[in-house]
Amino acid sequence: LINGEHYGAPTDVPWGIRYAHPAADVPSPDIAYHAGGLYEIVLALGVAAVVFALRNRLSRPGAVLWSVIALYSAGRFVMFFYRVDSEPLALGLDTSQWLSLLLVAVALAGLFTGPVLRRLRGGAPALMLVIFLPAVLGGCTDGEEGRATKTPDAPPAAGSLAEDPGPVHIHGLGVDPKDRALLIASHTGLYRARGAQAPQRVGSYQDTMAFEVVGPNRFLGSGHPDVRADLPPYLGLIESRDGGRTWKPRSLQGEADFHLLEADGRRMYGYGSNFETRTEQLLASRDGGRTWAERRTPEPLLSLALDPADPRHLVASGRTALHVSRDGGRRWRKAPGAPGLLAWCDSRRLFAIDDQGAVTTRSQGGKGWQATGTVGGAPAAFECGGGGGGRLLAALHDGAVKQSTNGGVTWRVLTPPG
């Protein structure tokens, strides 16, 4: 329970647990999950209470043991509707659920067919059953991570995941040049929407943190794997060439988790946390993300923007100020303007949006920032919308995604709040 092992699907029930520590096994510290460890504790206490209350009525030899097995197995059957670390088997049930049903049947037979344990010489078979029962009911896990080995893009087993919650906590936005579809990268995966269509899931429940569109159906990203995938908790730099349906590692798997990602051709910048040290770092690559060099930052970063005309020219927003670098992040100086999320759609204008949703812009060579409009709420993500320097996308913390085609003066809703 403490380390977040055996977590289930994201949930908003009052007893869902959010694991804030960065070393926890869950994909994200910002989402509450069904906690298998908590349910195991409740189940064990419940079984103990029932059997203790009935102990004087269970006079037949072996009755207490068979009662524990029956109750525990029945509880595990229910529990695995909320846990996702056991392989699907048949009829919408996973391996642990079928084993639980089998052991319920065995226990009921033991209870109602006579003092079976009394006939077992030396009690050794009963002792072996007690020893191995937790392992049998624990599901087919892979040992070190304590969860099942699954294909990242396998569909959820019926009943093993809650109804798709849609995009939760949006991290990134983009437009696919192939069909002009809106792309929404979130804690619960990547979603695609066209026109008035509601966002549709693309691929697995991968926690997609940093996200960048680099070509038709070709995306870069980072974050944490689907809860059912046999992958390290930090994905490093990953790439999709089929519109987000599948992802392949490019570099730093198990080593880095980028929260910000900017790319222009073969030059890339990623800002996030190092798995070993849990410290924030800015990395730069000149070979398409295959190798990286560390760069210093003036303070922890909230946003990063890359000059479309010069990939060595960066503007970064920290918590207290804006900063600019003209040598690929080697040296920084403070820049005018207030902290916020940044979008650099063409070399002529840089856009920013503050934590209240106010949009400002600064022209190339201009003396200061000019207010243009407001998006109507605190932003969770801010990005260029493609097709022109005045087209912008913004996601709010309530899940709404809005678009402006006139540089942030007016906005219209593309997808409503979740």
Short mmCIF file of C-alpha atoms in Angstrom, two decimals:
data_model
loop_
_atom_site.label_atom_id
_atom_site.label_comp_id
_atom_site.label_asym_id
_atom_site.label_seq_id
_atom_site.Cartn_x
_atom_site.Cartn_y
_atom_site.Cartn_z
CA LEU A 1 0.00 0.00 0.00
CA ILE A 2 2.76 2.45 0.93
CA ASN A 3 4.77 2.14 -2.29
CA GLY A 4 1.78 2.17 -4.63
CA GLU A 5 2.18 -1.41 -5.85
CA HIS A 6 -0.87 -3.17 -7.30
CA TYR A 7 -2.72 0.01 -8.17
CA GLY A 8 -5.78 -0.06 -10.39
CA ALA A 9 -7.48 2.32 -12.79
CA PRO A 10 -7.73 6.09 -12.17
CA THR A 11 -10.75 6.94 -10.03
CA ASP A 12 -12.54 9.81 -8.33
CA VAL A 13 -14.11 7.74 -5.52
CA PRO A 14 -13.45 9.17 -2.03
CA TRP A 15 -11.20 6.24 -1.07
CA GLY A 16 -8.96 6.53 -4.15
CA ILE A 17 -5.34 7.19 -3.23
CA ARG A 18 -2.99 9.73 -4.79
CA TYR A 19 0.66 8.77 -4.29
CA ALA A 20 2.52 12.09 -4.15
CA HIS A 21 6.01 10.64 -3.68
CA PRO A 22 7.93 10.50 -6.99
CA ALA A 23 9.32 7.05 -6.17
CA ALA A 24 5.87 5.44 -5.94
CA ASP A 25 5.06 2.78 -8.53
CA VAL A 26 2.04 4.61 -9.94
CA PRO A 27 2.36 6.41 -13.31
CA SER A 28 1.45 9.85 -12.01
CA PRO A 29 1.50 11.63 -8.63
CA ASP A 30 -1.40 13.84 -9.72
CA ILE A 31 -4.11 11.17 -10.14
CA ALA A 32 -5.94 9.05 -7.56
CA TYR A 33 -6.05 5.31 -8.25
CA HIS A 34 -7.91 2.29 -6.93
CA ALA A 35 -5.43 0.91 -4.35
CA GLY A 36 -5.14 -2.88 -4.38
CA GLY A 37 -3.08 -2.77 -1.20
CA LEU A 38 -5.84 -0.93 0.65
CA TYR A 39 -8.49 -3.36 -0.62
CA GLU A 40 -6.29 -6.28 0.48
CA ILE A 41 -6.10 -4.86 4.02
CA VAL A 42 -9.85 -4.34 4.20
CA LEU A 43 -10.47 -7.86 2.85
CA ALA A 44 -8.08 -9.47 5.35
CA LEU A 45 -9.63 -7.62 8.30
CA GLY A 46 -13.12 -8.54 7.10
CA VAL A 47 -12.27 -12.23 6.76
CA ALA A 48 -10.62 -12.23 10.19
CA ALA A 49 -13.68 -10.60 11.79
CA VAL A 50 -16.13 -13.06 10.22
CA VAL A 51 -14.10 -16.17 11.05
CA PHE A 52 -13.41 -14.95 14.60
CA ALA A 53 -17.12 -14.41 15.19
CA LEU A 54 -17.94 -17.90 13.88
CA ARG A 55 -15.00 -19.74 15.44
CA ASN A 56 -17.09 -21.57 18.06
CA ARG A 57 -19.61 -22.73 15.45
CA LEU A 58 -16.96 -24.09 13.10
CA SER A 59 -16.39 -27.28 15.04
CA ARG A 60 -15.66 -29.60 12.13
CA PRO A 61 -11.90 -30.19 11.64
CA GLY A 62 -10.60 -27.93 8.90
CA ALA A 63 -13.72 -25.75 8.84
CA VAL A 64 -11.90 -22.61 9.92
CA LEU A 65 -9.23 -23.04 7.24
CA TRP A 66 -11.78 -23.77 4.48
CA SER A 67 -13.84 -20.77 5.59
CA VAL A 68 -10.81 -18.48 5.34
CA ILE A 69 -9.98 -19.82 1.86
CA ALA A 70 -13.58 -19.42 0.66
CA LEU A 71 -14.02 -15.88 1.99
CA TYR A 72 -10.57 -14.69 0.92
CA SER A 73 -10.98 -16.12 -2.60
CA ALA A 74 -14.45 -14.58 -2.99
CA GLY A 75 -13.06 -11.22 -1.92
CA ARG A 76 -10.19 -11.49 -4.39
CA PHE A 77 -12.65 -12.26 -7.17
CA VAL A 78 -14.40 -8.94 -6.52
CA MET A 79 -11.15 -7.04 -5.96
CA PHE A 80 -9.79 -7.83 -9.42
CA PHE A 81 -12.57 -5.86 -11.05
CA TYR A 82 -10.60 -2.85 -9.72
CA ARG A 83 -7.03 -4.09 -10.09
CA VAL A 84 -5.33 -4.42 -13.47
CA ASP A 85 -2.25 -6.55 -12.76
CA SER A 86 -3.55 -9.97 -13.83
CA GLU A 87 -3.79 -11.35 -17.37
CA PRO A 88 -7.23 -11.59 -19.06
CA LEU A 89 -8.24 -15.22 -19.48
CA ALA A 90 -11.84 -15.80 -20.62
CA LEU A 91 -15.41 -14.46 -20.46
CA GLY A 92 -14.24 -11.04 -19.34
CA LEU A 93 -12.47 -12.42 -16.24
CA ASP A 94 -8.74 -12.48 -15.58
CA THR A 95 -6.50 -15.28 -14.36
CA SER A 96 -6.73 -14.36 -10.68
CA GLN A 97 -10.53 -14.27 -10.83
CA TRP A 98 -10.75 -17.75 -12.37
CA LEU A 99 -8.32 -19.10 -9.76
CA SER A 100 -10.42 -17.44 -7.05
CA LEU A 101 -13.58 -19.15 -8.32
CA LEU A 102 -11.75 -22.49 -8.42
CA LEU A 103 -10.59 -22.11 -4.81
CA VAL A 104 -14.06 -21.05 -3.66
CA ALA A 105 -15.38 -24.32 -5.13
CA VAL A 106 -12.59 -26.33 -3.47
CA ALA A 107 -13.22 -24.64 -0.11
CA LEU A 108 -16.98 -25.23 -0.28
CA ALA A 109 -16.33 -28.88 -1.07
CA GLY A 110 -14.02 -29.08 1.93
CA LEU A 111 -16.66 -27.52 4.17
CA PHE A 112 -19.54 -29.75 3.14
CA THR A 113 -17.99 -33.12 2.29
CA GLY A 114 -16.59 -34.09 5.69
CA PRO A 115 -13.43 -33.66 7.72
CA VAL A 116 -11.09 -33.98 4.78
CA LEU A 117 -8.05 -32.46 6.51
CA ARG A 118 -8.25 -35.06 9.29
CA ARG A 119 -7.49 -37.75 6.72
CA LEU A 120 -4.40 -35.97 5.40
CA ARG A 121 -1.36 -37.72 6.83
CA GLY A 122 0.80 -35.33 8.86
CA GLY A 123 -1.16 -32.34 7.63
CA ALA A 124 1.57 -31.60 5.05
CA PRO A 125 -0.76 -31.04 2.06
CA ALA A 126 -2.86 -28.61 4.10
CA LEU A 127 0.27 -26.77 5.21
CA MET A 128 1.45 -26.49 1.58
CA LEU A 129 -1.96 -25.13 0.56
CA VAL A 130 -1.78 -22.43 3.24
CA ILE A 131 1.78 -21.51 2.23
CA PHE A 132 1.08 -21.23 -1.49
CA LEU A 133 -2.45 -19.78 -1.35
CA PRO A 134 -1.28 -16.11 -1.39
CA ALA A 135 1.02 -16.81 -4.35
CA VAL A 136 -1.74 -18.57 -6.30
CA LEU A 137 -4.22 -15.78 -5.69
CA GLY A 138 -1.65 -13.04 -6.25
CA GLY A 139 -1.98 -13.21 -10.02
CA CYS A 140 0.70 -13.91 -12.61
CA THR A 141 3.10 -11.11 -11.82
CA ASP A 142 6.56 -10.47 -13.14
CA GLY A 143 8.41 -10.32 -9.81
CA GLU A 144 10.38 -7.10 -9.50
CA GLU A 145 7.58 -4.71 -10.42
CA GLY A 146 4.90 -7.00 -9.01
CA ARG A 147 2.54 -6.67 -11.94
CA ALA A 148 1.55 -8.72 -14.94
CA THR A 149 3.55 -8.71 -18.15
CA LYS A 150 1.27 -7.35 -20.86
CA THR A 151 1.43 -5.83 -24.26
CA PRO A 152 1.28 -2.02 -23.91
CA ASP A 153 -1.48 -1.68 -26.45
CA ALA A 154 -3.66 -4.60 -25.34
CA PRO A 155 -7.29 -3.45 -24.85
CA PRO A 156 -8.58 -3.39 -21.27
CA ALA A 157 -10.17 -6.59 -20.09
CA ALA A 158 -13.89 -6.31 -19.46
CA GLY A 159 -14.40 -5.13 -15.92
CA SER A 160 -10.67 -4.65 -15.25
CA LEU A 161 -10.70 -0.91 -15.93
CA ALA A 162 -13.32 1.65 -15.16
CA GLU A 163 -15.19 3.27 -18.02
CA ASP A 164 -12.78 5.38 -20.07
CA PRO A 165 -12.52 8.66 -18.15
CA GLY A 166 -11.49 10.63 -21.24
CA PRO A 167 -8.57 13.08 -21.17
CA VAL A 168 -7.69 13.69 -17.52
CA HIS A 169 -5.16 16.40 -16.66
CA ILE A 170 -4.17 17.53 -20.15
CA HIS A 171 -0.45 17.98 -20.66
CA GLY A 172 -0.09 18.71 -24.36
CA LEU A 173 -1.97 19.65 -27.50
CA GLY A 174 -1.27 19.45 -31.20
CA VAL A 175 -2.69 19.20 -34.70
CA ASP A 176 -1.89 16.27 -36.97
CA PRO A 177 -0.81 17.66 -40.40
CA LYS A 178 -2.22 14.52 -42.03
CA ASP A 179 -5.90 15.26 -41.38
CA ARG A 180 -5.95 18.41 -39.19
CA ALA A 181 -7.26 16.37 -36.25
CA LEU A 182 -6.89 17.78 -32.74
CA LEU A 183 -4.55 15.75 -30.53
CA ILE A 184 -4.89 15.79 -26.74
CA ALA A 185 -2.10 14.26 -24.61
CA SER A 186 -3.15 13.53 -21.03
CA HIS A 187 -2.52 11.44 -17.93
CA THR A 188 -5.00 8.88 -19.22
CA GLY A 189 -3.55 8.62 -22.74
CA LEU A 190 -3.63 10.26 -26.15
CA TYR A 191 -6.95 11.33 -27.70
CA ARG A 192 -7.94 12.51 -31.18
CA ALA A 193 -10.92 14.68 -32.20
CA ARG A 194 -12.14 16.09 -35.51
CA GLY A 195 -14.83 18.72 -35.93
CA ALA A 196 -17.63 18.29 -33.39
CA GLN A 197 -16.52 14.73 -32.62
CA ALA A 198 -15.87 13.88 -28.99
CA PRO A 199 -12.23 12.95 -28.28
CA GLN A 200 -11.53 9.31 -29.04
CA ARG A 201 -8.76 7.32 -27.40
CA VAL A 202 -5.72 6.46 -29.49
CA GLY A 203 -3.73 3.48 -28.21
CA SER A 204 -3.31 2.53 -24.56
CA TYR A 205 -3.74 4.21 -21.19
CA GLN A 206 -0.18 5.54 -21.37
CA ASP A 207 0.39 8.64 -19.23
CA THR A 208 1.60 10.98 -21.98
CA MET A 209 3.43 13.90 -20.39
CA ALA A 210 5.55 15.87 -22.87
CA PHE A 211 4.10 15.74 -26.40
CA GLU A 212 5.27 17.11 -29.75
CA VAL A 213 3.93 16.70 -33.29
CA VAL A 214 6.86 16.44 -35.70
CA GLY A 215 5.09 15.33 -38.90
CA PRO A 216 2.00 13.64 -40.35
CA ASN A 217 1.05 10.81 -37.97
CA ARG A 218 4.48 11.19 -36.35
CA PHE A 219 4.72 12.25 -32.70
CA LEU A 220 7.30 12.43 -29.93
CA GLY A 221 6.46 12.05 -26.27
CA SER A 222 7.48 11.00 -22.80
CA GLY A 223 5.81 10.02 -19.55
CA HIS A 224 4.80 6.78 -17.85
CA PRO A 225 3.53 3.46 -19.25
CA ASP A 226 0.09 1.90 -19.24
CA VAL A 227 -0.48 0.19 -15.88
CA ARG A 228 -0.63 -3.17 -17.70
CA ALA A 229 2.66 -2.75 -19.59
CA ASP A 230 5.93 -4.42 -18.63
CA LEU A 231 7.94 -1.20 -18.95
CA PRO A 232 10.01 0.94 -16.57
CA PRO A 233 8.16 3.81 -14.89
CA TYR A 234 10.06 6.48 -16.87
CA LEU A 235 9.62 6.09 -20.64
CA GLY A 236 12.38 8.49 -21.71
CA LEU A 237 11.91 9.78 -25.27
CA ILE A 238 9.37 7.74 -27.24
CA GLU A 239 8.20 8.03 -30.83
CA SER A 240 5.05 7.06 -32.73
CA ARG A 241 4.90 6.81 -36.51
CA ASP A 242 1.30 5.55 -36.72
CA GLY A 243 -0.67 8.41 -35.21
CA GLY A 244 -0.14 7.42 -31.58
CA ARG A 245 -1.47 3.87 -31.79
CA THR A 246 1.92 2.39 -30.89
CA TRP A 247 5.09 3.90 -29.42
CA LYS A 248 8.71 2.84 -29.56
CA PRO A 249 11.56 3.94 -27.29
CA ARG A 250 14.12 6.23 -28.86
CA SER A 251 16.38 6.97 -25.88
CA LEU A 252 16.64 7.33 -22.08
CA GLN A 253 14.10 4.60 -21.29
CA GLY A 254 14.06 4.08 -17.53
CA GLU A 255 16.26 7.14 -17.06
CA ALA A 256 14.25 10.30 -17.76
CA ASP A 257 10.70 11.61 -17.69
CA PHE A 258 10.29 14.74 -19.83
CA HIS A 259 7.57 17.22 -18.84
CA LEU A 260 8.49 19.69 -21.60
CA LEU A 261 9.63 18.77 -25.09
CA GLU A 262 10.53 20.99 -28.06
CA ALA A 263 11.89 19.77 -31.39
CA ASP A 264 12.96 21.31 -34.70
CA GLY A 265 14.42 18.81 -37.10
CA ARG A 266 17.26 16.96 -35.43
CA ARG A 267 17.66 19.49 -32.61
CA MET A 268 15.56 18.74 -29.51
CA TYR A 269 15.23 19.94 -25.94
CA GLY A 270 13.65 18.05 -23.08
CA TYR A 271 13.03 19.17 -19.51
CA GLY A 272 11.97 16.79 -16.78
CA SER A 273 13.16 14.57 -13.95
CA ASN A 274 16.03 12.11 -13.69
CA PHE A 275 14.93 8.70 -12.41
CA GLU A 276 18.05 8.02 -10.36
CA THR A 277 18.41 11.41 -8.64
CA ARG A 278 14.77 12.64 -8.89
CA THR A 279 16.19 16.07 -9.80
CA GLU A 280 14.93 18.31 -12.61
CA GLN A 281 17.17 18.63 -15.67
CA LEU A 282 17.28 20.22 -19.12
CA LEU A 283 18.76 18.05 -21.87
CA ALA A 284 19.65 18.99 -25.45
CA SER A 285 20.11 16.74 -28.49
CA ARG A 286 21.51 17.48 -31.94
CA ASP A 287 20.93 14.04 -33.47
CA GLY A 288 17.17 13.61 -33.29
CA GLY A 289 17.06 12.54 -29.65
CA ARG A 290 19.48 9.63 -29.78
CA THR A 291 22.11 11.23 -27.54
CA TRP A 292 21.73 14.07 -25.06
CA ALA A 293 23.84 16.68 -23.30
CA GLU A 294 22.83 18.34 -20.05
CA ARG A 295 22.19 22.08 -19.97
CA ARG A 296 21.76 24.26 -16.92
CA THR A 297 18.57 26.20 -16.17
CA PRO A 298 18.25 29.47 -14.27
CA GLU A 299 15.34 28.07 -12.23
CA PRO A 300 12.76 25.24 -12.43
CA LEU A 301 10.86 25.58 -15.72
CA LEU A 302 7.13 25.77 -16.40
CA SER A 303 7.31 26.17 -20.16
CA LEU A 304 9.78 26.17 -23.03
CA ALA A 305 9.50 27.68 -26.53
CA LEU A 306 11.76 27.29 -29.56
CA ASP A 307 12.25 29.96 -32.22
CA PRO A 308 10.94 28.44 -35.49
CA ALA A 309 13.64 30.31 -37.40
CA ASP A 310 16.56 29.43 -35.11
CA PRO A 311 16.53 26.21 -33.03
CA ARG A 312 19.34 27.59 -30.83
CA HIS A 313 17.12 30.47 -29.71
CA LEU A 314 15.04 29.47 -26.67
CA VAL A 315 12.68 31.26 -24.33
CA ALA A 316 11.85 29.56 -21.04
CA SER A 317 9.40 30.46 -18.32
CA GLY A 318 10.34 29.74 -14.74
CA ARG A 319 8.18 30.25 -11.68
CA THR A 320 9.39 33.80 -11.21
CA ALA A 321 10.57 35.14 -14.59
CA LEU A 322 11.18 34.58 -18.30
CA HIS A 323 14.64 33.64 -19.54
CA VAL A 324 16.22 33.61 -23.01
CA SER A 325 19.13 31.65 -24.51
CA ARG A 326 20.68 32.07 -27.95
CA ASP A 327 23.20 29.24 -27.74
CA GLY A 328 21.03 26.18 -27.27
CA GLY A 329 20.60 26.49 -23.51
CA ARG A 330 24.24 26.90 -22.53
CA ARG A 331 23.78 30.44 -21.23
CA TRP A 332 20.65 32.26 -20.09
CA ARG A 333 19.67 35.82 -19.31
CA LYS A 334 16.51 37.21 -17.81
CA ALA A 335 13.95 38.48 -20.35
CA PRO A 336 11.09 40.95 -19.96
CA GLY A 337 7.65 39.54 -19.30
CA ALA A 338 5.73 37.59 -16.69
CA PRO A 339 5.85 33.80 -16.13
CA GLY A 340 3.35 31.67 -18.04
CA LEU A 341 2.90 29.04 -20.73
CA LEU A 342 4.59 29.86 -24.04
CA ALA A 343 3.82 29.21 -27.72
CA TRP A 344 6.11 30.33 -30.58
CA CYS A 345 4.14 29.77 -33.74
CA ASP A 346 6.35 31.68 -36.17
CA SER A 347 9.47 33.79 -35.88
CA ARG A 348 7.45 37.02 -35.82
CA ARG A 349 5.43 36.55 -32.63
CA LEU A 350 5.81 34.81 -29.30
CA PHE A 351 2.64 34.18 -27.27
CA ALA A 352 2.22 33.70 -23.54
CA ILE A 353 -0.71 32.90 -21.28
CA ASP A 354 -0.56 33.51 -17.52
CA ASP A 355 -2.08 31.49 -14.70
CA GLN A 356 -5.32 33.51 -14.91
CA GLY A 357 -5.76 32.87 -18.65
CA ALA A 358 -4.69 36.31 -19.93
CA VAL A 359 -3.01 36.09 -23.34
CA THR A 360 -0.16 38.40 -24.36
CA THR A 361 2.12 38.57 -27.39
CA ARG A 362 5.48 40.04 -28.20
CA SER A 363 6.53 40.78 -31.78
CA GLN A 364 10.04 40.18 -33.05
CA GLY A 365 11.99 43.33 -32.26
CA GLY A 366 9.12 44.74 -30.19
CA LYS A 367 9.74 46.63 -26.99
CA GLY A 368 7.25 44.83 -24.77
CA TRP A 369 4.31 42.49 -24.40
CA GLN A 370 0.84 43.44 -25.64
CA ALA A 371 -2.41 42.08 -24.17
CA THR A 372 -4.67 40.40 -26.73
CA GLY A 373 -7.47 38.62 -24.83
CA THR A 374 -8.28 35.93 -22.29
CA VAL A 375 -8.98 32.23 -22.63
CA GLY A 376 -11.45 32.25 -19.75
CA GLY A 377 -9.69 30.20 -17.11
CA ALA A 378 -6.41 28.85 -15.79
CA PRO A 379 -4.52 27.04 -18.56
CA ALA A 380 -3.21 23.47 -18.33
CA ALA A 381 -1.60 23.43 -21.80
CA PHE A 382 -0.87 26.00 -24.50
CA GLU A 383 0.26 25.31 -28.06
CA CYS A 384 0.30 26.61 -31.61
CA GLY A 385 -2.63 25.42 -33.68
CA GLY A 386 -0.86 25.25 -37.04
CA GLY A 387 -1.96 26.86 -40.28
CA GLY A 388 -0.86 30.36 -39.36
CA GLY A 389 0.85 32.43 -36.70
CA GLY A 390 -2.41 33.53 -35.05
CA ARG A 391 -3.89 30.05 -34.54
CA LEU A 392 -3.59 28.93 -30.91
CA LEU A 393 -4.80 26.03 -28.77
CA ALA A 394 -5.33 26.09 -25.02
CA ALA A 395 -6.57 23.47 -22.56
CA LEU A 396 -8.10 24.47 -19.22
CA HIS A 397 -7.86 22.53 -15.98
CA ASP A 398 -11.52 21.52 -16.26
CA GLY A 399 -10.68 19.58 -19.45
CA ALA A 400 -12.04 22.04 -22.02
CA VAL A 401 -9.94 22.67 -25.13
CA LYS A 402 -10.29 26.02 -26.90
CA GLN A 403 -9.00 27.48 -30.15
CA SER A 404 -8.21 31.02 -31.27
CA THR A 405 -7.60 31.96 -34.91
CA ASN A 406 -6.81 35.63 -34.26
CA GLY A 407 -3.87 35.54 -31.89
CA GLY A 408 -5.80 35.01 -28.67
CA VAL A 409 -8.32 37.84 -29.08
CA THR A 410 -11.32 35.50 -29.13
CA TRP A 411 -11.68 31.81 -28.35
CA ARG A 412 -14.17 29.06 -29.16
CA VAL A 413 -14.59 25.67 -27.51
CA LEU A 414 -13.34 22.66 -29.50
CA THR A 415 -14.07 20.06 -26.85
CA PRO A 416 -16.13 20.79 -23.72
CA PRO A 417 -15.04 20.06 -20.15
CA GLY A 418 -14.79 16.39 -19.27
#
